[in-house]
Short mmCIF file of C-alpha atoms in Angstrom, two decimals:
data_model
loop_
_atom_site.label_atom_id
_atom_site.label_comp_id
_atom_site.label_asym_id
_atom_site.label_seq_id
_atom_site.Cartn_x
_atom_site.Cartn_y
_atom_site.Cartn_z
CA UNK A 142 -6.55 55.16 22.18
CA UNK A 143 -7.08 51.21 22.70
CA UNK A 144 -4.66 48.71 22.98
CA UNK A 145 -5.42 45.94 21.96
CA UNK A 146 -4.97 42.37 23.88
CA UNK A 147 -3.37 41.01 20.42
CA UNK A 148 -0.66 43.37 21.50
CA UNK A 149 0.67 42.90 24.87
CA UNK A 150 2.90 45.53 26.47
CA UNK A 151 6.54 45.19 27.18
CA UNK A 152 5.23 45.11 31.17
CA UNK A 153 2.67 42.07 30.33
CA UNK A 154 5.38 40.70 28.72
CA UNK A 155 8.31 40.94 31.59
CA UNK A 156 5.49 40.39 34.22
CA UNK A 157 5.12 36.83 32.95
CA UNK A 158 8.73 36.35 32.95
CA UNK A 159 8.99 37.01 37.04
CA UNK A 160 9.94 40.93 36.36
CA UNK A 161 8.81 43.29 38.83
CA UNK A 162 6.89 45.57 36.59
CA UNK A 163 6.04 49.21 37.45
CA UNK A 164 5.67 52.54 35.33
CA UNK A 165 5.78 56.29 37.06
CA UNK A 166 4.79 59.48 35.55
CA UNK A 167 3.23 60.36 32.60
CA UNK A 168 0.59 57.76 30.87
CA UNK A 169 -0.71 59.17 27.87
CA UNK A 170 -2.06 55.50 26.56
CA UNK A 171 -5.56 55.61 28.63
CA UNK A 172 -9.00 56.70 27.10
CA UNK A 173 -9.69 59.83 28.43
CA UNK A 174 -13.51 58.24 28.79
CA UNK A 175 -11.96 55.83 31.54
CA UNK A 176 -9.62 57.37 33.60
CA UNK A 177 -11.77 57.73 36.66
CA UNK A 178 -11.85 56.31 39.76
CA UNK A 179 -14.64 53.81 38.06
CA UNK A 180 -12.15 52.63 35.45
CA UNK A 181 -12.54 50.35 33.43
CA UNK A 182 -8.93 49.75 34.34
CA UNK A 183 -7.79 47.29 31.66
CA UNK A 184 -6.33 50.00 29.77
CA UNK A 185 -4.73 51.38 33.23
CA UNK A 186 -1.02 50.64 33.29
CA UNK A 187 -2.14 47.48 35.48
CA UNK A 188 -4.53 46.23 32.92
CA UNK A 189 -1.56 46.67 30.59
CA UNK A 190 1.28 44.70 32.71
CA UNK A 191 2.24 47.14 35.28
CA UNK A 192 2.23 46.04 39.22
CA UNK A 193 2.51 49.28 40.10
CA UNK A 194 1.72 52.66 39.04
CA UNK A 195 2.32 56.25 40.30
CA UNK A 196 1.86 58.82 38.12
CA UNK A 197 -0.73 60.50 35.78
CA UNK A 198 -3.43 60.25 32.93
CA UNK A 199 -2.98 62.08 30.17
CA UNK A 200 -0.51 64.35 28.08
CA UNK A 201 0.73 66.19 30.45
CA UNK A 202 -0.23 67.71 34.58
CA UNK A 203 0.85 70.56 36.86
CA UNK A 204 3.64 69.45 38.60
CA UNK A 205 2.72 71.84 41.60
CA UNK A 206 -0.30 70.44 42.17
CA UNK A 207 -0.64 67.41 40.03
CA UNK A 208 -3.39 64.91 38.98
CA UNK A 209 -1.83 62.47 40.43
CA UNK A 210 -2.98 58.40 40.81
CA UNK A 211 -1.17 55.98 42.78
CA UNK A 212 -2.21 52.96 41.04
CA UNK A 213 -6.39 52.86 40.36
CA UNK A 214 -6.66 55.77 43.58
CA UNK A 215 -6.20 59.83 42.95
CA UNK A 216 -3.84 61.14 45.82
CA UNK A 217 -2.71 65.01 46.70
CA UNK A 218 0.77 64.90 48.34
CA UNK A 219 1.13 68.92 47.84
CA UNK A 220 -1.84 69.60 50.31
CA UNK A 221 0.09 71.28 53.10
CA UNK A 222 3.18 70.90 51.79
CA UNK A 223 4.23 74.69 49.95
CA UNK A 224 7.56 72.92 48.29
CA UNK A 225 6.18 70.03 46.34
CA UNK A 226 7.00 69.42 43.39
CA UNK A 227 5.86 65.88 41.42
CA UNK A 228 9.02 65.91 39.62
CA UNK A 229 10.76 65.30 43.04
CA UNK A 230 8.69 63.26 44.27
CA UNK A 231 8.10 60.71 41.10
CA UNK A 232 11.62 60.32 41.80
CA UNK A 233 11.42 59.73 45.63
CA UNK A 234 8.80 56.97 45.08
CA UNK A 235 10.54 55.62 42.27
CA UNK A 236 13.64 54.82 44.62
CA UNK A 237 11.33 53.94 47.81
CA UNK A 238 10.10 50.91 45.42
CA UNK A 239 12.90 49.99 44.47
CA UNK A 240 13.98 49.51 47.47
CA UNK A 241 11.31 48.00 48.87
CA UNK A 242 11.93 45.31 45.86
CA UNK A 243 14.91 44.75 46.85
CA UNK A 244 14.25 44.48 50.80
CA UNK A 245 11.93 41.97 49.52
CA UNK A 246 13.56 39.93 47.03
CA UNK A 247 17.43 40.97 46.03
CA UNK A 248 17.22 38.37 43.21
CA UNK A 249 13.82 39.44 41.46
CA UNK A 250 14.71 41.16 38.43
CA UNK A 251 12.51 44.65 37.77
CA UNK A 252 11.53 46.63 34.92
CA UNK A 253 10.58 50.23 35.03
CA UNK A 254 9.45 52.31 32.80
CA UNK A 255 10.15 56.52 34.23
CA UNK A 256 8.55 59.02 31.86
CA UNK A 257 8.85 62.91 33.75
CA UNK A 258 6.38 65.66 32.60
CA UNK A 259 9.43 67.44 31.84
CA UNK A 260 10.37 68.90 29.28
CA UNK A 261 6.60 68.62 28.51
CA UNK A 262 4.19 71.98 29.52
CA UNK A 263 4.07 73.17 31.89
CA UNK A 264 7.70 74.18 32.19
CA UNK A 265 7.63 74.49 36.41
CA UNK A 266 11.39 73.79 37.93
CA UNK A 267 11.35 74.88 41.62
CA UNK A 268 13.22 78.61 42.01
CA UNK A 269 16.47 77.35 42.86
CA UNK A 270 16.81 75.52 39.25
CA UNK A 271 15.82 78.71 37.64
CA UNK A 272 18.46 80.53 39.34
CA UNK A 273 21.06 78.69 38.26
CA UNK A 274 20.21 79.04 34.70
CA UNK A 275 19.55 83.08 34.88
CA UNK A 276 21.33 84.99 32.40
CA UNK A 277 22.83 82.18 30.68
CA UNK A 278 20.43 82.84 27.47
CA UNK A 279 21.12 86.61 26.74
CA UNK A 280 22.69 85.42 23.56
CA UNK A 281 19.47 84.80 22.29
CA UNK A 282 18.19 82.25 20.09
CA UNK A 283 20.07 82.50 17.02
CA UNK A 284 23.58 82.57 18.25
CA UNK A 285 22.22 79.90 21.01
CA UNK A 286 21.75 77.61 17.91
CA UNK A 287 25.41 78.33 16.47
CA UNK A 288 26.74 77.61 19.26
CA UNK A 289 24.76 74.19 20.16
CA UNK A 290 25.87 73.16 16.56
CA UNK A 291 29.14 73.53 17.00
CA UNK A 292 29.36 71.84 20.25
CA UNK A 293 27.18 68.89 18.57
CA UNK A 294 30.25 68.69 16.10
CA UNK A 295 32.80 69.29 18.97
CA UNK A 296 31.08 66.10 20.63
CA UNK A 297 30.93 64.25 17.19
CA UNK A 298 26.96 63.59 17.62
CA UNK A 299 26.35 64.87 14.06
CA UNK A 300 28.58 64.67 10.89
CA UNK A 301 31.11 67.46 10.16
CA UNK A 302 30.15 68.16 7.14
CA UNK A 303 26.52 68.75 8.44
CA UNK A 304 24.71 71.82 7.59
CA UNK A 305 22.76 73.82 9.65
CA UNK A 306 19.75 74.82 8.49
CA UNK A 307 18.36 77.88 7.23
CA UNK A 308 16.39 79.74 9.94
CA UNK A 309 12.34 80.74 8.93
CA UNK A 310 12.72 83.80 8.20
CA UNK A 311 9.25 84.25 7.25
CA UNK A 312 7.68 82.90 10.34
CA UNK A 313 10.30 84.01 13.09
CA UNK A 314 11.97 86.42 14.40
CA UNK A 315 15.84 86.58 14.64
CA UNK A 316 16.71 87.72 17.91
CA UNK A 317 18.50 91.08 17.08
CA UNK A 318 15.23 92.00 15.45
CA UNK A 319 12.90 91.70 18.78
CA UNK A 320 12.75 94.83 20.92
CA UNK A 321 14.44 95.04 24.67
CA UNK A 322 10.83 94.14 25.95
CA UNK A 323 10.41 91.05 23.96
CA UNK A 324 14.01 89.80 24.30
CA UNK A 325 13.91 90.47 28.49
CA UNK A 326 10.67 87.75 28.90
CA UNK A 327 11.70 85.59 26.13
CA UNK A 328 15.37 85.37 27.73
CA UNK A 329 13.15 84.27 31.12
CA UNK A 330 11.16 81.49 28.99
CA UNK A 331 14.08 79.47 28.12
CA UNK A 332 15.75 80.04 31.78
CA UNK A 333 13.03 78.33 33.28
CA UNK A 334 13.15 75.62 30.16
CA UNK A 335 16.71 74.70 31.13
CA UNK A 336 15.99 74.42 34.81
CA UNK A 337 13.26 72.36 34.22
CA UNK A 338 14.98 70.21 31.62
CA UNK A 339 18.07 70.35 34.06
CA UNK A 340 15.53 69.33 37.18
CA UNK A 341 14.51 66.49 35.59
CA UNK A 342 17.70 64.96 34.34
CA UNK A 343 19.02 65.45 38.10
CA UNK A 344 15.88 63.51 39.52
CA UNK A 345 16.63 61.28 36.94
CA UNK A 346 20.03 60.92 38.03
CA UNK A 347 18.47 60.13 41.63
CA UNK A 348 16.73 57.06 40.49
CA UNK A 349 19.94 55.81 38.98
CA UNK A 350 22.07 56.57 41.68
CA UNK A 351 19.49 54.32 43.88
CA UNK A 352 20.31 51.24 41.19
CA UNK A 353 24.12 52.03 42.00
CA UNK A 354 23.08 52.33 45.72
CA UNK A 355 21.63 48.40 45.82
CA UNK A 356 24.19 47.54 43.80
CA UNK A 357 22.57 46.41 40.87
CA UNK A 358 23.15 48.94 38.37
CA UNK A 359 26.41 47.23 36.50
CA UNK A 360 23.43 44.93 35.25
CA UNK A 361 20.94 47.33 34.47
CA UNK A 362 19.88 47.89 30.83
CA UNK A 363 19.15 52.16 31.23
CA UNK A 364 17.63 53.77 27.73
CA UNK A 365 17.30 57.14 28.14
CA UNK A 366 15.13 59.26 25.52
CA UNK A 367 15.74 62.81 25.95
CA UNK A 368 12.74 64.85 24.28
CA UNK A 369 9.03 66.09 22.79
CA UNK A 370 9.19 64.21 19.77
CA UNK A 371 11.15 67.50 18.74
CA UNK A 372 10.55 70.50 20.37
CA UNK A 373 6.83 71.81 21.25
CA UNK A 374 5.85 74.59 19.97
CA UNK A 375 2.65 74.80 20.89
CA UNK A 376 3.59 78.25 22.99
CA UNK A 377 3.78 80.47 19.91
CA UNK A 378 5.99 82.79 18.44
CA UNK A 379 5.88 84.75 21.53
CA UNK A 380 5.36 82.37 24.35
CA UNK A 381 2.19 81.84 26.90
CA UNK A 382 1.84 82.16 30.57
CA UNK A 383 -0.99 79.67 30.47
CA UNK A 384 -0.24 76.35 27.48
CA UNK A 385 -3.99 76.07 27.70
CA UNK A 386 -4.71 78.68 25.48
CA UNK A 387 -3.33 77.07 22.76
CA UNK A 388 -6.01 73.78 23.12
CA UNK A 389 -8.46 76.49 23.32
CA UNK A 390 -7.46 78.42 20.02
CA UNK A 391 -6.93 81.15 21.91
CA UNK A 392 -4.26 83.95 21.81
CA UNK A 393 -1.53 84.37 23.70
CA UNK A 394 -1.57 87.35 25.78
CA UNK A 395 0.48 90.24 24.29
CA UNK A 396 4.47 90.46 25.33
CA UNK A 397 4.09 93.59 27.32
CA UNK A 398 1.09 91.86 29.49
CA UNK A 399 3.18 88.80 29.92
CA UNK A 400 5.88 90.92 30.67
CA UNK A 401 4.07 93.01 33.27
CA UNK A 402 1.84 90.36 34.56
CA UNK A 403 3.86 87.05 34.71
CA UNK A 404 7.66 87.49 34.75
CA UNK A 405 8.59 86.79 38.00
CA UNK A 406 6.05 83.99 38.02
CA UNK A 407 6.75 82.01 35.06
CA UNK A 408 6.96 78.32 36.10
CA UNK A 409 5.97 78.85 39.54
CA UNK A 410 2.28 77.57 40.49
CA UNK A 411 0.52 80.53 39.46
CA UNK A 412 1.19 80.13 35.45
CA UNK A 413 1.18 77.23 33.09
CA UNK A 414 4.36 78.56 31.23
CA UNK A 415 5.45 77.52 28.27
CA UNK A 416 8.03 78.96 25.95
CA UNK A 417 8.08 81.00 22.33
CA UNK A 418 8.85 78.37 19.24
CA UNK A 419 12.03 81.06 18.59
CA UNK A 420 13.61 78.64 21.72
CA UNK A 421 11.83 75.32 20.01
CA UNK A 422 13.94 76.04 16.87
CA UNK A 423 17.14 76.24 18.43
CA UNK A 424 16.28 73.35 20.93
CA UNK A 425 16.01 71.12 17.53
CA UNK A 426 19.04 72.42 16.38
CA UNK A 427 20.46 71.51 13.55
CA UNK A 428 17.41 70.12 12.31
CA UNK A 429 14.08 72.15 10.95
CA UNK A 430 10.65 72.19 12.25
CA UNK A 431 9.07 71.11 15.38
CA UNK A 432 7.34 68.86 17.10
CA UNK A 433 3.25 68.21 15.03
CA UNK A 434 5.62 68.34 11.94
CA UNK A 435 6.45 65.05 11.25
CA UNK A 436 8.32 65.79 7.84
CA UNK A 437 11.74 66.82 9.83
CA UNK A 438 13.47 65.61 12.06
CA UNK A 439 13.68 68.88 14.22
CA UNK A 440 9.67 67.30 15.00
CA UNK A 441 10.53 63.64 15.12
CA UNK A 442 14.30 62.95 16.43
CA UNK A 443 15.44 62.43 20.05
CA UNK A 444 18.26 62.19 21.44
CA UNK A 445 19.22 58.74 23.29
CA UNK A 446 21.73 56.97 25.69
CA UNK A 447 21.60 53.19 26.36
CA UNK A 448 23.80 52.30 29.40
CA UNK A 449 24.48 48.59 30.24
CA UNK A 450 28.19 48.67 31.90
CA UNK A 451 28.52 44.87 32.54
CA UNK A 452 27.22 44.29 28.48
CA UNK A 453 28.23 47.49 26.94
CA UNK A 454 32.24 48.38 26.46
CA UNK A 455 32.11 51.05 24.45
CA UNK A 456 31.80 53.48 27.26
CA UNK A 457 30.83 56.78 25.00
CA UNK A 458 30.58 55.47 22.19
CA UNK A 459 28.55 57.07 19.25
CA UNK A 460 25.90 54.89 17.25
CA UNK A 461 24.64 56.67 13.48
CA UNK A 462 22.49 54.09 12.64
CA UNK A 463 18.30 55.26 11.64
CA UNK A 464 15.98 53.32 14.29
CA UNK A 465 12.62 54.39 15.53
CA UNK A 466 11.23 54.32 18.70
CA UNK A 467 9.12 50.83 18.30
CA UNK A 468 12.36 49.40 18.32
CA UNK A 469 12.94 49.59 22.14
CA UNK A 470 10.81 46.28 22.64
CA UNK A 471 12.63 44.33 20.45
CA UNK A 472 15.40 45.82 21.54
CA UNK A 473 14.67 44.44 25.34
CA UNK A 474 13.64 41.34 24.50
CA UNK A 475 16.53 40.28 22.96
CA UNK A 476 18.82 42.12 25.62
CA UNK A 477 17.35 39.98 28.02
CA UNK A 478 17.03 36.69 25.79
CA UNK A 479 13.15 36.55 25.78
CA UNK A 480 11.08 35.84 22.43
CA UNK A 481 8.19 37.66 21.62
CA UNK A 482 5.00 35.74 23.00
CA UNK A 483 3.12 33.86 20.13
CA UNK A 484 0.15 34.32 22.83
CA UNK A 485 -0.37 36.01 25.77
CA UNK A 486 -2.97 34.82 28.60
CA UNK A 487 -4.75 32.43 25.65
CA UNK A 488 -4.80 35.32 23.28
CA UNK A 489 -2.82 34.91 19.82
CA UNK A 490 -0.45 38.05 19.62
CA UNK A 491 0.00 40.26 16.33
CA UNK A 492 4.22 40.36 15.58
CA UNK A 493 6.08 43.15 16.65
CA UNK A 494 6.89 45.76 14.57
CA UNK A 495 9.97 46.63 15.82
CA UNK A 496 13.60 45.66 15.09
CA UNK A 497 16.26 45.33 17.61
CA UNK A 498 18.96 47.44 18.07
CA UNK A 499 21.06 45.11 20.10
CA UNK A 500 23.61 44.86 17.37
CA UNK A 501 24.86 48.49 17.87
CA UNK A 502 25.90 47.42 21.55
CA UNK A 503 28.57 45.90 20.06
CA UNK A 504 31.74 48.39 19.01
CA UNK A 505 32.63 45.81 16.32
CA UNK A 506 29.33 46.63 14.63
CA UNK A 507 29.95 50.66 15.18
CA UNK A 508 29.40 51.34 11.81
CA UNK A 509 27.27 48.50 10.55
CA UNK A 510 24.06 49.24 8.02
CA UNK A 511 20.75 49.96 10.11
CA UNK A 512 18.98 46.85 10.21
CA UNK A 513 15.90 49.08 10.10
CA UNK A 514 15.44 50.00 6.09
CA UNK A 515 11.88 52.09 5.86
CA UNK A 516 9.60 53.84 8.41
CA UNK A 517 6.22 56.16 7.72
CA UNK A 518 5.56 59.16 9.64
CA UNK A 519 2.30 60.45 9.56
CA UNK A 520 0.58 63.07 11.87
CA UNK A 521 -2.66 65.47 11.33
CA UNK A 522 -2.17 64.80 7.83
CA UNK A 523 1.17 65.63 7.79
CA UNK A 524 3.44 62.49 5.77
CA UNK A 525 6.45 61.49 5.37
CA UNK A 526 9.17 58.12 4.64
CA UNK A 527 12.57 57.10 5.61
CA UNK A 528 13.75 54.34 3.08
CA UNK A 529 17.48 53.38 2.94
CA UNK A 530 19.07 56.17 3.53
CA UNK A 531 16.42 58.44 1.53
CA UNK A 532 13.72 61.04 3.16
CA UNK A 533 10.78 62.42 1.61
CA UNK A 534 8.22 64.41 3.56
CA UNK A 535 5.27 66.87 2.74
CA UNK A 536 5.58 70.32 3.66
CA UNK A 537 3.76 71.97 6.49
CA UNK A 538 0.11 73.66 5.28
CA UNK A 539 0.03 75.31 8.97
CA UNK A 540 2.05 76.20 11.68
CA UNK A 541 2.04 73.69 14.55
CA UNK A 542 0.78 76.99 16.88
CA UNK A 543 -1.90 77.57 15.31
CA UNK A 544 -4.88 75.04 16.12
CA UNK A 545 -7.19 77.03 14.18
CA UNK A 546 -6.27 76.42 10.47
CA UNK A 547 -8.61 74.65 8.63
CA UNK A 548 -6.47 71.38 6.87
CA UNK A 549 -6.87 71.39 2.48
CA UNK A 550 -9.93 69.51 1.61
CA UNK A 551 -7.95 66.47 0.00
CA UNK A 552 -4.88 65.60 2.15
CA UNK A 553 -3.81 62.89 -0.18
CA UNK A 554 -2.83 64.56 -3.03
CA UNK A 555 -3.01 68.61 -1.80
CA UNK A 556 0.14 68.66 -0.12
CA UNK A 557 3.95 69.68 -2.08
CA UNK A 558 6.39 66.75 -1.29
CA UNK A 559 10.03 67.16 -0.85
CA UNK A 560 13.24 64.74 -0.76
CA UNK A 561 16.33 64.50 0.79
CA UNK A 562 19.59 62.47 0.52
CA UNK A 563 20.59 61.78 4.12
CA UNK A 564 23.94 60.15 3.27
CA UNK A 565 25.03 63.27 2.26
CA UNK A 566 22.59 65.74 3.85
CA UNK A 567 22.12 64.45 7.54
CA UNK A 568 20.00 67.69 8.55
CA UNK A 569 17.53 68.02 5.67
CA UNK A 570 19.09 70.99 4.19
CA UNK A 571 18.73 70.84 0.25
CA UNK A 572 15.32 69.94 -1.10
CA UNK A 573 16.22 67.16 -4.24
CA UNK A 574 12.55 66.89 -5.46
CA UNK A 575 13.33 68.71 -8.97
CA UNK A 576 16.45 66.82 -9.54
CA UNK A 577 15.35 63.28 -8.23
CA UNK A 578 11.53 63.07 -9.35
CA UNK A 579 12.03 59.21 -9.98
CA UNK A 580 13.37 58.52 -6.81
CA UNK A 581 10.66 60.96 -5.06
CA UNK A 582 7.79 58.86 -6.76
CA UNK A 583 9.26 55.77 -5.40
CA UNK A 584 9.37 56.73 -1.89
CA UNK A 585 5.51 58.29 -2.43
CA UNK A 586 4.59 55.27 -3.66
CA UNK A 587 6.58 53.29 -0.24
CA UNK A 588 4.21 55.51 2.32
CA UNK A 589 1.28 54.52 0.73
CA UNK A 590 2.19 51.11 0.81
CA UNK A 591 3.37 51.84 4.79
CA UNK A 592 0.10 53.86 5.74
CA UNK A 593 -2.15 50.78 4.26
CA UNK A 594 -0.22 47.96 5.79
CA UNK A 595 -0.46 49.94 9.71
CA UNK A 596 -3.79 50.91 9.21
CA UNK A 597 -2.82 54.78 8.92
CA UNK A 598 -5.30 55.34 5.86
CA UNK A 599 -7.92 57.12 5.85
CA UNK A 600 -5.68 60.18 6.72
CA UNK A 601 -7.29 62.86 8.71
CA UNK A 602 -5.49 66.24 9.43
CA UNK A 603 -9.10 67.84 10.91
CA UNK A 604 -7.75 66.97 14.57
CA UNK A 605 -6.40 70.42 16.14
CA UNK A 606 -9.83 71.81 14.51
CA UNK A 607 -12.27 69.14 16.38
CA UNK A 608 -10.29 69.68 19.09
CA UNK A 609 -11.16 73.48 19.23
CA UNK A 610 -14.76 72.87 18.09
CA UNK A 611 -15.44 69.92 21.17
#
């Protein structure tokens, strides 16, 4: 949980280019061990390039009553006021500063980096979001994923020929199989999962309204990353009033207590909602798995939007090609026509990892070859490689809700491996393994290579279970 000063942040980097730099929201980068008010605060967002910070430290906070820092001091704008909400007001003192920048200074450039706790836990929308989703999910989750897949291929986002995948069986219910009970507060979950997805990407919409407003926004370079790194499904199969649990390894409580106890309060300020993994599923539709799993995409892929009007003609245009989310730096720098420090305050900098995606802004280069050939995934064990067009992963040895499964004693070599052919399976739908063993022992042999040239190895998947025993 250190960065390193051989790897300066994009807002060190900007900063020293004459870029007003400021983050807001979530900053899940700090040691836990020094996020006080003592600091040390050179792994703060200022001591990582950042003028300005308002937000919070950590994975995730209650956006009721938040804990909230504006730069290096804890502040409580909810006291006395019954309608706050911080994803509201991130938003209002995201556009307050940038208006005060450009009070100050109209020509300084600026650079900030706006990261919601939504659609992170706690799923709390104010009551007038929720409303406007109610009812809208009676469908349930199956058909809800039908019908998300064929809008997906309606919008062209994913290949016609794509396949959906096969829904777990074995691990989930299909909706017609839950009773009235469970369908009636599952139904609720993923109401107040829309309006809280749909609340952010309107507050959102604020902050980039306010670039339009100073009249700056034709110039702006917007990427927008919609997502958990796949789904969460850290609420289980059925759902929790209180996400905590989970961190805990504890239970959560049974439907008809949820149902009785917590239905007209889920995502208000007196739960800490988050939904059943039935909703995660079809929210990573058309892909498998969820976020923890980094083996499919339905736990690794995002959806994004780059906007750049003055730069960018291809006004809805649709890019295909496989990048990874360290290639946003690069992808800035050479937006902006800055090289990647050699050093950075006297301090010789390691190269960036990344590669630049700058090439797909172009419509000419629509359909041009990913300039990004391989990338390892590895989480709590969990492994996986991308390599030209090829995908092999291990399968899961727990589900991602339960934080209480011990790991197998050797992770290396414990685990069953499976491949895919993404030119002609985009969602990971046909396991190739038995017909392609060649090809799967070359792309084994690539993540080993990855995981000991970025420092991955020793792999550890004991971290949900030290969690639960600290």
């Amino acid at each position: 949980s250190v960065i390193t000063k051989d790897k300066a942040t994009i807002g060190e980097i900007l900063k020293q280019h004459g870029y007003a730099t400021s983050w807001f929201g979530k900053n899940h980068n700090t040691p836990s061990f020094t996020t006080s008010e003592l600091g040390p605060f050179d792994q703060w967002p200022s001591g990582m390039g950042f003028e300005y910070f308002y937000g919070f430290n950590g994975g995730e906070t209650n956006q009721w009553v938040p804990d909230l820092v504006r730069d290096h001091t804890r502040v409580y704008p909810y006291l006395n006021n019954p309608y706050y909400n911080l994803t509201t007001d991130m938003a209002d003192d995201a556009i307050r500063h940038l208006k005060q920048i450009h009070a100050i200074d109209p020509s300084k450039p600026f650079f900030i980096k706006y990261a919601p706790g939504g659609t992170h836990a706690p799923h709390q929308p104010t009551p007038e979001w929720i409303e406007k989703f109610k009812g809208k999910f009676s469908m349930g989750w199956n058909k809800l994923r039908e019908q998300i897949f064929a809008n997906q291929k309606k919008l062209g986002v994913i290949p016609q020929d794509a396949v959906l995948t096969e829904w777990p069986n074995d691990i989930l219910k299909r909706w017609e199989d839950l009773s009235a009970v469970e369908r009636k507060l599952f139904e609720r979950q993923m109401e107040v999962y829309a309006a809280y997805l749909a609340f952010t990407d309107f507050e959102i919409g604020r902050v980039v309204q306010a670039v339009q407003d100073i009249g700056k926004l034709d110039n702006t370079l917007i990427i927008y990353i919609s997502g958990d790194n796949g789904g969460s499904a850290e609420g289980s199969p059925i759902g929790t009033p209180n996400e905590v649990t989970f961190f805990n390894g504890m239970p959560s409580p049974p439907v008809s207590a949820q149902l009785q106890r917590f239905y007209d309060d889920w995502g208000n300020d007196k739960t800490y909602a988050h939904m059943a993994v039935g909703w995660t599923w079809a929210m990573n539709t058309p892909f498998k798995w969820t976020k923890q799993v980094p083996s499919y995409f339905g736990g690794t892929r995002n959806g994004v939007a780059i906007s750049w009007p003055s730069k960018i003609k291809d006004k809805g245009g649709i890019r295909h090609q496989f990048h990874h989310v360290i290639d946003i730096v690069p992808t800035i720098l050479e937006a902006i026509k800055i090289q990647a420090p050699d050093s950075v305050n006297g301090i010789p900098q390691k190269p960036i990892e990344g590669v630049s995606m700058a090439y797909t802004f172009d419509k000419a280069n629509a359909d041009a070859s990913s300039k990004r050939s391989t990338q390892y995934f590895e989480m709590m064990g969990l492994q996986a490689i991308y390599r030209d067009g090829w995908f092999a992963g291990t399968k899961p040895f727990k589900a991602p809700w339960d934080a209480t499964a011990q790991p197998p004693k050797d992770i290396a070599t414990g685990l069953t491996w499976e491949l895919y052919d993404l030119h002609s399976d985009w969602t990971q739908s046909k396991d190739l393994a038995a017909q392609h063993p060649e090809k799967l022992k070359e792309l084994q042999s690539a993540f080993w290579q990855e995981a000991e040239k970025y420092q991955v190895l020793p792999l550890d998947a004991s971290a949900a279970a030290r969690l639960i025993s600290d």
